[in-house]
Amino acid sequence: MNIDKLIRKNILALKPYSSARDEFDGDNATFLDANENPFGELNRYPDPYQKTLKEKLSKLKGVDSNQIFIGNGSDEVIDLAFRIFCNPGVDKALTFSPTYGMYDVSAGINDVELIKIPLTTDFQIDLSKTKQYLKNENLKLIFICSPNNPTGNIIEEDSIKNILQTFNGVVIVDEAYIDFSASESWIKMLTEFPNLMISQTFSKAWGLAAARVGVLYANSEIISYYNKVKPPYNVSELNQKAAVAALNNIALFEENKRIILSEKETLITSLKTLSLVKKVYPSDANFILVEVDDANLIYEELVSKKVIVRNRNQVIDNCIRISVGTPTENTLLISSLRNLFNTH
Ligand SMILES: *Cc1c(COP(=O)(O)O)cnc(C)c1O
């Protein structure tokens, strides 16, 4: 597959901004080149290529540093995909609904049509419905969220493989929740599929949603276009340091994940005992999709008790999405649900 052919012509031709740190990136020098203030703590521009963070991720994930892009959250990773691959008003992207809302918003901002193919009743990809779109030469980008938000399930490996093999554009597998899943990341398939991109984040299992650090794994050619298009200092020094600190404490990451997964099982068991709960969907993530008898009513009642869940009724009939909280928070949720209609 020729990746260059998929890149927008203006991006191929683009001469990227050359920052002071592009032109000299050594240390232990007298830096009078970036118009920084010589005084203070956060006075210097951050490393534009986040080398320390990438070296750590490279070791952890078994990929080269040049196969990693760090974004200002996954939001930036998604937005840049549209800007690199899709000509506004001409090219199209595709995803499987219901799924993460940012694909649609980002497509809209970039004036790209997003084709939405409904997932099957068990929230898997319907290949027979998908096939007809894959040959469209204006289709450049496919988003597959796995584990999917808001349904919580992993997308079957064979479906993703089938798409990777037959589609002539790029496929982004959004693995924001992969660390909560028993399934393996698609990172191991990068060498097999040059059109595969995997997006992960520090916002969920790593507990750094406030820091805004998203990660893209792809072949080095795709990463080089990301580097060309990104704002020069897209990830702040504070955010890079926060991500590095998290990676330096894998034990804490594992321990918090263990608690969240064990709490999830407790929550599922408790939810199933409630009469207002119609169905608890299986979850490969840190949230649970729950069908209730009246999602709008239950959502509002919980809000009145200051317990906030995500009402997904607009997306999946009478479903709410519940993030797994601390043991105390989860107990509060269950007791609130139990008492909901006793208080009237
Ligand atoms: C939460 C989430 C993200 C994370 O986005 P960030 O911008 O990195 O915080 C990405 N994808 C999906 C599907 C999510 O649910």
mmCIF file with all atom_site columns, C-alpha atoms in Angstrom, residues 175 178 183-189 198 200:
data_model
loop_
_atom_site.group_PDB
_atom_site.id
_atom_site.type_symbol
_atom_site.label_atom_id
_atom_site.label_alt_id
_atom_site.label_comp_id
_atom_site.label_asym_id
_atom_site.label_entity_id
_atom_site.label_seq_id
_atom_site.pdbx_PDB_ins_code
_atom_site.Cartn_x
_atom_site.Cartn_y
_atom_site.Cartn_z
_atom_site.occupancy
_atom_site.B_iso_or_equiv
_atom_site.pdbx_formal_charge
_atom_site.auth_seq_id
_atom_site.auth_comp_id
_atom_site.auth_asym_id
_atom_site.auth_atom_id
_atom_site.pdbx_PDB_model_num
ATOM 1  C CA . GLU A 1 175 ? -8.319 1.693  21.988 1.00 0.00 ? 175 GLU A CA 1
ATOM 2  C CA . ILE A 1 178 ? -8.018 -1.430 25.840 1.00 0.00 ? 178 ILE A CA 1
ATOM 3  C CA . SER A 1 183 ? -8.135 -8.637 24.560 1.00 0.00 ? 183 SER A CA 1
ATOM 4  C CA . GLU A 1 184 ? -4.763 -7.725 23.128 1.00 0.00 ? 184 GLU A CA 1
ATOM 5  C CA . SER A 1 185 ? -4.029 -4.379 21.527 1.00 0.00 ? 185 SER A CA 1
ATOM 6  C CA . TRP A 1 186 ? -3.840 -4.135 17.730 1.00 0.00 ? 186 TRP A CA 1
ATOM 7  C CA . ILE A 1 187 ? -0.348 -2.663 18.134 1.00 0.00 ? 187 ILE A CA 1
ATOM 8  C CA . LYS A 1 188 ? 1.113  -6.109 17.458 1.00 0.00 ? 188 LYS A CA 1
ATOM 9  C CA . MET A 1 189 ? -0.420 -5.986 13.948 1.00 0.00 ? 189 MET A CA 1
ATOM 10 C CA . ILE A 1 198 ? -4.074 2.666  16.863 1.00 0.00 ? 198 ILE A CA 1
ATOM 11 C CA . GLN A 1 200 ? -4.757 5.151  22.922 1.00 0.00 ? 200 GLN A CA 1
#
